[in-house]
Short mmCIF file of C-alpha atoms in Angstrom, two decimals:
data_model
loop_
_atom_site.label_atom_id
_atom_site.label_comp_id
_atom_site.label_asym_id
_atom_site.label_seq_id
_atom_site.Cartn_x
_atom_site.Cartn_y
_atom_site.Cartn_z
CA ALA A 1085 -13.39 4.70 9.63
CA GLN A 1086 -10.41 2.59 10.56
CA SER A 1087 -6.95 3.29 11.91
CA VAL A 1088 -3.85 1.13 12.04
CA THR A 1089 -0.98 1.45 14.49
CA GLN A 1090 2.36 -0.21 13.99
CA LEU A 1091 3.93 -0.02 17.38
CA ASP A 1092 7.57 -0.14 16.29
CA SER A 1093 8.94 2.25 13.73
CA GLN A 1094 12.25 0.38 13.53
CA VAL A 1095 13.26 -3.15 14.47
CA PRO A 1096 16.92 -4.15 14.34
CA VAL A 1097 17.45 -7.91 14.37
CA PHE A 1098 20.38 -10.25 13.87
CA GLU A 1099 20.41 -12.68 10.99
CA GLU A 1100 18.78 -16.04 11.78
CA ALA A 1101 17.00 -14.56 14.81
CA PRO A 1102 13.19 -14.42 15.01
CA VAL A 1103 11.29 -11.20 14.45
CA GLU A 1104 7.80 -10.01 15.36
CA LEU A 1105 6.24 -6.86 13.95
CA ARG A 1106 3.26 -5.59 15.86
CA CYS A 1107 0.09 -4.23 14.30
CA ASN A 1108 -3.05 -3.08 16.07
CA TYR A 1109 -6.13 -1.69 14.42
CA SER A 1110 -9.25 0.20 15.38
CA SER A 1111 -12.51 -0.16 13.52
CA SER A 1112 -16.24 0.02 14.19
CA VAL A 1113 -16.84 -2.69 11.60
CA SER A 1114 -15.24 -6.02 10.74
CA VAL A 1115 -12.11 -5.76 8.65
CA TYR A 1116 -9.84 -7.63 6.33
CA LEU A 1117 -6.14 -7.48 7.25
CA PHE A 1118 -2.99 -7.34 5.15
CA TRP A 1119 0.78 -7.20 5.47
CA TYR A 1120 2.95 -5.73 2.73
CA VAL A 1121 6.71 -5.50 2.26
CA GLN A 1122 8.52 -2.71 0.45
CA TYR A 1123 12.16 -3.29 -0.44
CA PRO A 1124 14.33 -0.22 -1.01
CA ASN A 1125 13.29 1.71 -4.09
CA GLN A 1126 10.62 -0.82 -4.99
CA GLY A 1127 6.84 -1.04 -4.93
CA LEU A 1128 4.62 -2.86 -2.45
CA GLN A 1129 4.45 -6.64 -2.38
CA LEU A 1130 1.66 -8.50 -0.61
CA LEU A 1131 3.05 -10.85 2.04
CA LEU A 1132 -0.20 -12.28 3.36
CA LYS A 1133 -3.81 -11.47 4.11
CA TYR A 1134 -6.54 -12.49 6.52
CA LEU A 1135 -10.04 -12.65 5.07
CA SER A 1136 -11.75 -15.30 7.19
CA GLY A 1137 -11.25 -18.75 8.66
CA SER A 1138 -8.11 -19.81 10.49
CA THR A 1139 -6.62 -16.96 12.47
CA LEU A 1140 -3.07 -18.10 11.67
CA VAL A 1141 -2.18 -17.04 8.17
CA LYS A 1142 0.92 -18.16 6.32
CA GLY A 1143 2.42 -15.99 3.61
CA ILE A 1144 5.38 -15.82 1.31
CA ASN A 1145 9.05 -15.84 2.31
CA GLY A 1146 8.38 -17.74 5.55
CA PHE A 1147 6.23 -15.06 7.16
CA GLU A 1148 3.07 -15.73 9.14
CA ALA A 1149 0.61 -13.58 11.04
CA GLU A 1150 -2.05 -14.23 13.65
CA PHE A 1151 -5.35 -12.40 13.82
CA ASN A 1152 -6.55 -11.76 17.36
CA LYS A 1153 -10.01 -10.24 17.29
CA SER A 1154 -10.26 -9.59 21.02
CA GLN A 1155 -6.99 -7.67 21.00
CA THR A 1156 -7.61 -6.18 17.55
CA SER A 1157 -4.13 -7.24 16.52
CA PHE A 1158 -2.49 -8.81 13.49
CA HIS A 1159 1.17 -9.34 14.37
CA LEU A 1160 3.63 -10.55 11.76
CA ARG A 1161 6.33 -13.09 12.60
CA LYS A 1162 9.22 -14.89 11.01
CA PRO A 1163 11.17 -17.53 12.94
CA SER A 1164 14.53 -16.85 11.27
CA VAL A 1165 15.32 -13.76 9.24
CA HIS A 1166 17.79 -13.29 6.41
CA ILE A 1167 19.72 -10.25 5.32
CA SER A 1168 17.34 -10.04 2.36
CA ASP A 1169 14.42 -9.39 4.74
CA THR A 1170 15.75 -5.87 5.33
CA ALA A 1171 12.81 -3.74 4.19
CA GLU A 1172 9.85 -1.65 5.28
CA TYR A 1173 6.76 -3.56 6.35
CA PHE A 1174 3.24 -2.15 6.28
CA CYS A 1175 0.10 -3.42 7.95
CA ALA A 1176 -3.22 -2.45 6.33
CA VAL A 1177 -6.95 -2.98 6.75
CA SER A 1178 -10.05 -2.64 4.64
CA ASP A 1179 -13.56 -2.86 5.96
CA GLN A 1180 -15.71 -5.82 5.10
CA ALA A 1181 -18.40 -3.65 3.61
CA GLN A 1182 -15.95 -3.33 0.73
CA ALA A 1183 -14.41 -6.20 -1.14
CA ALA A 1184 -11.08 -7.30 0.26
CA GLY A 1185 -8.29 -4.96 -0.68
CA ASN A 1186 -10.47 -2.01 -1.57
CA LYS A 1187 -9.73 1.36 0.01
CA LEU A 1188 -6.93 0.26 2.28
CA THR A 1189 -5.91 2.11 5.43
CA PHE A 1190 -2.22 1.69 6.20
CA GLY A 1191 -0.16 1.78 9.34
CA GLY A 1192 2.92 3.96 9.57
CA GLY A 1193 5.31 1.16 8.67
CA THR A 1194 8.08 -0.73 10.47
CA ARG A 1195 11.60 -0.63 9.12
CA VAL A 1196 13.39 -3.95 9.67
CA LEU A 1197 17.17 -3.93 9.58
CA VAL A 1198 18.76 -7.35 9.60
CA LYS A 1199 22.34 -7.35 10.84
CA PRO A 1200 24.89 -10.05 10.06
CA SER B 1055 -4.25 -12.10 -9.85
CA ALA B 1056 -4.30 -9.02 -12.04
CA VAL B 1057 -1.13 -7.58 -13.50
CA ILE B 1058 -0.95 -3.83 -12.94
CA SER B 1059 1.43 -1.67 -14.97
CA GLN B 1060 2.26 1.96 -14.32
CA LYS B 1061 3.97 4.54 -16.48
CA PRO B 1062 6.27 6.32 -16.05
CA SER B 1063 8.21 4.46 -13.38
CA ARG B 1064 9.91 7.68 -12.34
CA ASP B 1065 10.17 11.29 -13.42
CA ILE B 1066 11.78 14.54 -12.40
CA CYS B 1067 9.59 17.56 -13.09
CA GLN B 1068 9.79 21.30 -12.78
CA ARG B 1069 7.57 23.04 -10.29
CA GLY B 1070 4.44 24.52 -11.79
CA THR B 1071 4.12 21.79 -14.42
CA SER B 1072 1.79 18.79 -14.49
CA LEU B 1073 2.45 15.08 -14.84
CA THR B 1074 0.01 12.40 -15.93
CA ILE B 1075 0.55 8.91 -14.57
CA GLN B 1076 -0.97 5.92 -16.34
CA CYS B 1077 -2.22 2.70 -14.79
CA GLN B 1078 -3.08 -0.30 -16.96
CA VAL B 1079 -4.54 -3.58 -15.71
CA ASP B 1080 -4.75 -6.81 -17.69
CA SER B 1081 -8.38 -7.54 -16.80
CA GLN B 1082 -11.57 -5.52 -16.60
CA VAL B 1083 -12.26 -3.95 -13.23
CA THR B 1084 -14.91 -1.55 -12.03
CA MET B 1085 -12.85 0.23 -9.38
CA MET B 1086 -9.25 1.42 -9.44
CA PHE B 1087 -7.53 3.18 -6.57
CA TRP B 1088 -4.78 5.79 -6.44
CA TYR B 1089 -2.47 6.12 -3.44
CA ARG B 1090 0.34 8.49 -2.49
CA GLN B 1091 3.42 7.62 -0.46
CA GLN B 1092 5.32 10.69 0.63
CA PRO B 1093 9.04 10.27 1.43
CA GLY B 1094 9.53 8.15 4.54
CA GLN B 1095 5.78 7.88 5.05
CA SER B 1096 3.05 5.33 4.70
CA LEU B 1097 0.46 5.14 1.93
CA THR B 1098 -2.61 7.33 1.80
CA LEU B 1099 -5.59 6.78 -0.47
CA ILE B 1100 -6.11 9.69 -2.86
CA ALA B 1101 -9.24 8.61 -4.71
CA THR B 1102 -11.34 5.81 -6.10
CA ALA B 1103 -11.80 5.80 -9.87
CA ASN B 1104 -14.99 4.16 -11.08
CA GLN B 1105 -15.55 3.58 -14.76
CA GLY B 1106 -18.46 5.65 -15.98
CA SER B 1107 -18.62 8.09 -13.09
CA GLU B 1108 -16.59 10.81 -11.42
CA ALA B 1109 -13.78 9.80 -9.13
CA THR B 1110 -14.40 9.88 -5.38
CA TYR B 1111 -11.72 11.79 -3.47
CA GLU B 1112 -10.61 11.26 0.10
CA SER B 1113 -10.38 14.05 2.60
CA GLY B 1114 -7.49 16.36 1.81
CA PHE B 1115 -7.42 15.61 -1.91
CA VAL B 1116 -9.26 17.62 -4.57
CA ILE B 1117 -10.06 17.13 -8.21
CA ASP B 1118 -8.37 20.35 -9.33
CA LYS B 1119 -5.04 19.14 -7.97
CA PHE B 1120 -5.39 15.43 -8.84
CA PRO B 1121 -7.73 15.03 -11.82
CA ILE B 1122 -8.43 11.41 -12.67
CA SER B 1123 -9.67 9.83 -15.86
CA ARG B 1124 -11.19 6.40 -16.26
CA PRO B 1125 -11.97 5.95 -19.95
CA ASN B 1126 -12.49 2.18 -19.85
CA LEU B 1127 -12.44 -0.85 -17.57
CA THR B 1128 -8.68 -1.49 -17.85
CA PHE B 1129 -7.10 1.97 -17.69
CA SER B 1130 -6.89 5.06 -15.51
CA THR B 1131 -4.76 8.16 -15.30
CA LEU B 1132 -3.89 10.41 -12.39
CA THR B 1133 -2.61 13.90 -13.11
CA VAL B 1134 -0.60 15.81 -10.54
CA SER B 1135 -1.26 19.44 -11.42
CA ASN B 1136 0.71 22.61 -10.80
CA MET B 1137 3.37 20.64 -8.97
CA SER B 1138 5.43 21.82 -6.03
CA PRO B 1139 8.28 20.04 -4.22
CA GLU B 1140 5.71 18.84 -1.65
CA ASP B 1141 4.21 16.64 -4.38
CA SER B 1142 7.41 14.59 -4.53
CA SER B 1143 6.12 11.12 -3.70
CA ILE B 1144 5.55 7.65 -4.99
CA TYR B 1145 2.14 7.32 -6.60
CA LEU B 1146 0.64 3.83 -6.78
CA CYS B 1147 -2.48 2.34 -8.22
CA SER B 1148 -4.35 -0.79 -7.27
CA VAL B 1149 -7.56 -2.46 -8.42
CA GLU B 1150 -10.65 -3.84 -6.77
CA ASN B 1151 -10.70 -7.15 -4.96
CA GLN B 1152 -6.97 -7.68 -5.44
CA ALA B 1153 -4.91 -5.94 -2.74
CA PHE B 1154 -2.07 -5.78 -5.29
CA PHE B 1155 -0.29 -2.66 -6.45
CA GLY B 1156 1.48 -1.46 -9.51
CA GLN B 1157 5.19 -0.80 -9.12
CA GLY B 1158 4.54 2.87 -8.57
CA THR B 1159 5.66 6.14 -10.10
CA ARG B 1160 8.45 7.91 -8.24
CA LEU B 1161 7.97 11.64 -8.78
CA THR B 1162 10.53 14.26 -7.86
CA VAL B 1163 9.59 17.92 -8.24
CA VAL B 1164 12.45 20.40 -8.42
#
């Protein structure tokens, strides 16, 4: 079984400032890692995923994340945020015994509020 | 990537009634997944729907409350039975190997 902890429930940030959303996971097996964004009253959109290879993963909308196996972390970053980045962000894992994206375990979410 | 469509997108239902949510994918898949997102919460996996066999439910979810059908490789339904206000949630489906979700069904039980 896996668990995912998103260390910050809310992150206020000024427009054009950088943001980092922290995600740590616990698992007895190797995992795939995902970040999703949920805009108000909308569904989930995949931002990026780590399956294998380079530990720095680039996603949509200027986001990137770095997988750190020793620290069991997958933190999400954006160097300069926009008002439109105001949303809820979810980190998720699935174990590598499954195909990527199957039976996801989600963190509690981080609400990002971008201020002008 | 697969295109996943859900119906209805939202509904308001009376307590004690049931609602069936449909999930359609534009390609054939063996496994489909149903998730629940309660208000202000994260997503929790309800069950895995395999074509040709009974759905597999996660801890805390039972077939009597959330019966699932999987009649073919592109379609599944989730029924929320005998609803109470605590069932007010967003219900989402996804498919194997994709990590993508449908737009969800926003259910309000009054």
